[in-house]
Structures are given as structure tokens and as C-alpha cells.
Amino acid sequence: SSIYTTPVIFPSNNEGKKQIYLNTFYQYVEVLGHDGYKPWGFPLGFSDSSFQTSPILYDIDGDGVNDMTIIDKNANIYWVRLGDYGQYLEDYHVQVPKLKVRKDWADGMDPAFLDSYVMTSMFDNRYEGKKTEKVARP
């Protein structure tokens, strides 16, 4: 599968040799060792996931070894234990709730706090074809 995010290169094993940590666009988490081979347990698959952010390394479980977090398009935050094999850390899984934003969220805002060339919505066509003047800030 294609890779749309920046991989992380970091020394992870006891020898201090760098490994490449990445997630593919469709459902897979990959680790490539310093020799180009994948450690046992990788790739790790997450069904119906699409990853559009780079992985982050952090020791979430406090064992002294970095774990990898990945976030999918549905705001699922997954944690994977690194080491000799990949293990999904289900206890640390979180899904960020969706935020509902009203279409008219900016109505009534003080114009001094909005730049005149900024559209508050992709559907905002009030300024289409018009040249606007910048609002002086206090």
C-alpha cells in the first residue's frame, strides 16, 4: 500500500541501530530494521483504517521502551508495542469524538478579529469577485 506520511527513523533496539517506523495509507503499520528486513510480527494490520498522519514514538505503558502511536481517519488512536514483535495495545485505544460545527459558526464575530481576506467557510462566497479592504486592528 502507498505511504502518504513521513516515516520516523529512530534507534529502537538495544544496539542503537536505527529502524524505520511507518504506516501505510490503507491499514498497515510497518517497521523496517537496520538491515532492511521487517521484524517478526510486522506488518500489523488495522481493518478499515486509513492513516494520514505520521507515527509518533512514546512510552505509553511505562516499560522503558518506546511504543508507536498511529491515528486513522476516524480519529482512532492506536498504540503498538515495539520490540521483538509488534503487539497492539488495546488497553490504550482511544477514539476522539467527532466535533460538530454549525455552518454559521462565525456569524456575529467582531470583524476586528477576522482578516478581510479570510473565508470562514469553504461555502462562503460573500466575497467572490469583490475586492475587500483589510480591517484595521485595534
mmCIF file of C-alpha atoms in Angstrom:
data_model
loop_
_atom_site.group_PDB
_atom_site.id
_atom_site.type_symbol
_atom_site.label_atom_id
_atom_site.label_comp_id
_atom_site.label_asym_id
_atom_site.label_seq_id
_atom_site.Cartn_x
_atom_site.Cartn_y
_atom_site.Cartn_z
ATOM 1 C CA SER A 1 0.000 0.000 0.000
ATOM 2 C CA SER A 2 1.105 3.587 -0.577
ATOM 3 C CA ILE A 3 2.720 5.770 2.057
ATOM 4 C CA TYR A 4 1.463 9.357 2.353
ATOM 5 C CA THR A 5 3.140 10.364 5.595
ATOM 6 C CA THR A 6 6.680 10.952 6.766
ATOM 7 C CA PRO A 7 8.249 7.859 8.328
ATOM 8 C CA VAL A 8 10.075 8.084 11.642
ATOM 9 C CA ILE A 9 13.702 6.940 11.802
ATOM 10 C CA PHE A 10 14.817 6.195 15.337
ATOM 11 C CA PRO A 11 17.187 3.839 17.167
ATOM 12 C CA SER A 12 14.939 1.425 18.999
ATOM 13 C CA ASN A 13 16.788 -1.756 19.793
ATOM 14 C CA ASN A 14 19.476 -2.328 22.434
ATOM 15 C CA GLU A 15 22.281 -1.990 19.868
ATOM 16 C CA GLY A 16 21.222 1.564 18.992
ATOM 17 C CA LYS A 17 20.697 0.722 15.322
ATOM 18 C CA LYS A 18 18.084 2.817 13.577
ATOM 19 C CA GLN A 19 14.782 1.429 12.405
ATOM 20 C CA ILE A 20 12.150 2.954 10.138
ATOM 21 C CA TYR A 21 8.613 3.258 11.506
ATOM 22 C CA LEU A 22 5.786 3.993 9.093
ATOM 23 C CA ASN A 23 2.141 3.471 8.404
ATOM 24 C CA THR A 24 0.652 2.900 5.003
ATOM 25 C CA PHE A 25 -2.369 4.730 3.673
ATOM 26 C CA TYR A 26 -4.504 1.593 3.992
ATOM 27 C CA GLN A 27 -4.488 -0.284 7.315
ATOM 28 C CA TYR A 28 -0.860 -1.349 7.855
ATOM 29 C CA VAL A 29 1.825 -0.391 10.354
ATOM 30 C CA GLU A 30 5.338 -1.291 9.262
ATOM 31 C CA VAL A 31 8.771 -1.407 10.854
ATOM 32 C CA LEU A 32 11.922 -1.881 8.826
ATOM 33 C CA GLY A 33 15.057 -2.927 10.663
ATOM 34 C CA HIS A 34 18.534 -1.501 10.080
ATOM 35 C CA ASP A 35 19.171 -4.378 7.655
ATOM 36 C CA GLY A 36 16.016 -3.696 5.603
ATOM 37 C CA TYR A 37 14.074 -6.675 6.945
ATOM 38 C CA LYS A 38 10.805 -6.486 8.854
ATOM 39 C CA PRO A 39 10.911 -7.707 12.456
ATOM 40 C CA TRP A 40 8.687 -10.626 13.371
ATOM 41 C CA GLY A 41 5.070 -9.529 13.831
ATOM 42 C CA PHE A 42 5.095 -6.784 11.202
ATOM 43 C CA PRO A 43 3.235 -5.570 9.222
ATOM 44 C CA LEU A 44 0.445 -5.153 11.701
ATOM 45 C CA GLY A 45 -2.988 -4.595 10.141
ATOM 46 C CA PHE A 46 -5.918 -2.485 11.344
ATOM 47 C CA SER A 47 -9.016 -3.287 9.261
ATOM 48 C CA ASP A 48 -10.952 -0.385 7.732
ATOM 49 C CA SER A 49 -8.268 2.129 8.734
ATOM 50 C CA SER A 50 -6.675 4.802 6.623
ATOM 51 C CA PHE A 51 -3.643 6.551 8.106
ATOM 52 C CA GLN A 52 -2.910 10.147 7.157
ATOM 53 C CA THR A 53 -0.569 11.163 9.969
ATOM 54 C CA SER A 54 2.995 10.187 10.741
ATOM 55 C CA PRO A 55 3.584 7.717 13.570
ATOM 56 C CA ILE A 56 4.703 9.032 16.949
ATOM 57 C CA LEU A 57 7.047 7.203 19.319
ATOM 58 C CA TYR A 58 6.329 7.446 23.045
ATOM 59 C CA ASP A 59 6.493 5.079 26.011
ATOM 60 C CA ILE A 60 2.759 4.870 26.801
ATOM 61 C CA ASP A 61 2.896 1.815 29.075
ATOM 62 C CA GLY A 62 5.892 2.906 31.174
ATOM 63 C CA ASP A 63 8.066 -0.151 30.457
ATOM 64 C CA GLY A 64 11.068 1.947 29.373
ATOM 65 C CA VAL A 65 10.678 1.091 25.664
ATOM 66 C CA ASN A 66 9.076 3.394 23.112
ATOM 67 C CA ASP A 67 5.713 2.397 21.719
ATOM 68 C CA MET A 68 4.292 3.681 18.440
ATOM 69 C CA THR A 69 1.018 5.547 18.099
ATOM 70 C CA ILE A 70 -0.887 5.932 14.870
ATOM 71 C CA ILE A 71 -4.087 7.835 14.196
ATOM 72 C CA ASP A 72 -6.560 6.918 11.483
ATOM 73 C CA LYS A 73 -9.082 9.000 9.530
ATOM 74 C CA ASN A 74 -11.837 8.189 12.037
ATOM 75 C CA ALA A 75 -9.822 9.641 14.933
ATOM 76 C CA ASN A 76 -8.918 6.233 16.369
ATOM 77 C CA ILE A 77 -5.657 6.423 18.280
ATOM 78 C CA TYR A 78 -3.893 3.057 18.227
ATOM 79 C CA TRP A 79 -0.783 2.088 20.219
ATOM 80 C CA VAL A 80 1.637 -0.641 19.154
ATOM 81 C CA ARG A 81 4.300 -2.146 21.426
ATOM 82 C CA LEU A 82 7.662 -2.240 19.716
ATOM 83 C CA GLY A 83 10.423 -4.726 20.350
ATOM 84 C CA ASP A 84 10.907 -8.269 19.168
ATOM 85 C CA TYR A 85 7.357 -8.386 17.851
ATOM 86 C CA GLY A 86 4.534 -5.946 17.245
ATOM 87 C CA GLN A 87 1.639 -6.061 19.655
ATOM 88 C CA TYR A 88 -1.485 -3.931 19.540
ATOM 89 C CA LEU A 89 -2.019 -2.324 22.971
ATOM 90 C CA GLU A 90 -5.804 -2.472 23.100
ATOM 91 C CA ASP A 91 -5.997 -1.012 26.625
ATOM 92 C CA TYR A 92 -4.668 2.326 25.324
ATOM 93 C CA HIS A 93 -7.009 2.642 22.325
ATOM 94 C CA VAL A 94 -8.966 5.908 22.246
ATOM 95 C CA GLN A 95 -11.388 7.358 19.727
ATOM 96 C CA VAL A 96 -11.689 11.130 19.739
ATOM 97 C CA PRO A 97 -15.374 12.105 19.441
ATOM 98 C CA LYS A 98 -16.461 13.991 16.348
ATOM 99 C CA LEU A 99 -16.868 17.721 16.702
ATOM 100 C CA LYS A 100 -19.999 19.156 15.152
ATOM 101 C CA VAL A 101 -19.549 22.713 13.919
ATOM 102 C CA ARG A 102 -22.522 24.786 12.814
ATOM 103 C CA LYS A 103 -22.309 26.219 9.315
ATOM 104 C CA ASP A 104 -22.864 29.748 10.668
ATOM 105 C CA TRP A 105 -20.319 29.443 13.495
ATOM 106 C CA ALA A 106 -18.689 32.805 12.643
ATOM 107 C CA ASP A 107 -21.851 34.897 12.441
ATOM 108 C CA GLY A 108 -21.767 37.732 14.927
ATOM 109 C CA MET A 109 -17.987 37.728 15.374
ATOM 110 C CA ASP A 110 -16.278 41.081 15.728
ATOM 111 C CA PRO A 111 -14.794 41.930 12.284
ATOM 112 C CA ALA A 112 -11.700 43.313 14.013
ATOM 113 C CA PHE A 113 -10.737 39.738 14.822
ATOM 114 C CA LEU A 114 -11.174 38.443 11.265
ATOM 115 C CA ASP A 115 -8.872 39.258 8.393
ATOM 116 C CA SER A 116 -10.882 40.582 5.489
ATOM 117 C CA TYR A 117 -9.437 38.062 3.049
ATOM 118 C CA VAL A 118 -10.228 35.002 5.176
ATOM 119 C CA MET A 119 -13.271 32.938 4.325
ATOM 120 C CA THR A 120 -14.893 31.437 7.404
ATOM 121 C CA SER A 121 -16.246 28.501 5.405
ATOM 122 C CA MET A 122 -15.448 26.807 2.131
ATOM 123 C CA PHE A 123 -19.058 27.642 1.207
ATOM 124 C CA ASP A 124 -18.582 31.340 1.989
ATOM 125 C CA ASN A 125 -18.967 33.115 -1.358
ATOM 126 C CA ARG A 126 -19.829 36.556 0.015
ATOM 127 C CA TYR A 127 -16.513 37.929 -1.231
ATOM 128 C CA GLU A 128 -16.437 36.177 -4.583
ATOM 129 C CA GLY A 129 -15.485 38.666 -7.279
ATOM 130 C CA LYS A 130 -15.189 41.522 -4.778
ATOM 131 C CA LYS A 131 -12.020 43.200 -3.654
ATOM 132 C CA THR A 132 -12.106 43.662 0.078
ATOM 133 C CA GLU A 133 -10.216 46.045 2.286
ATOM 134 C CA LYS A 134 -8.281 44.901 5.305
ATOM 135 C CA VAL A 135 -9.786 45.753 8.639
ATOM 136 C CA ALA A 136 -7.527 47.788 10.881
ATOM 137 C CA ARG A 137 -6.820 46.024 14.151
ATOM 138 C CA PRO A 138 -7.009 47.988 17.397
#
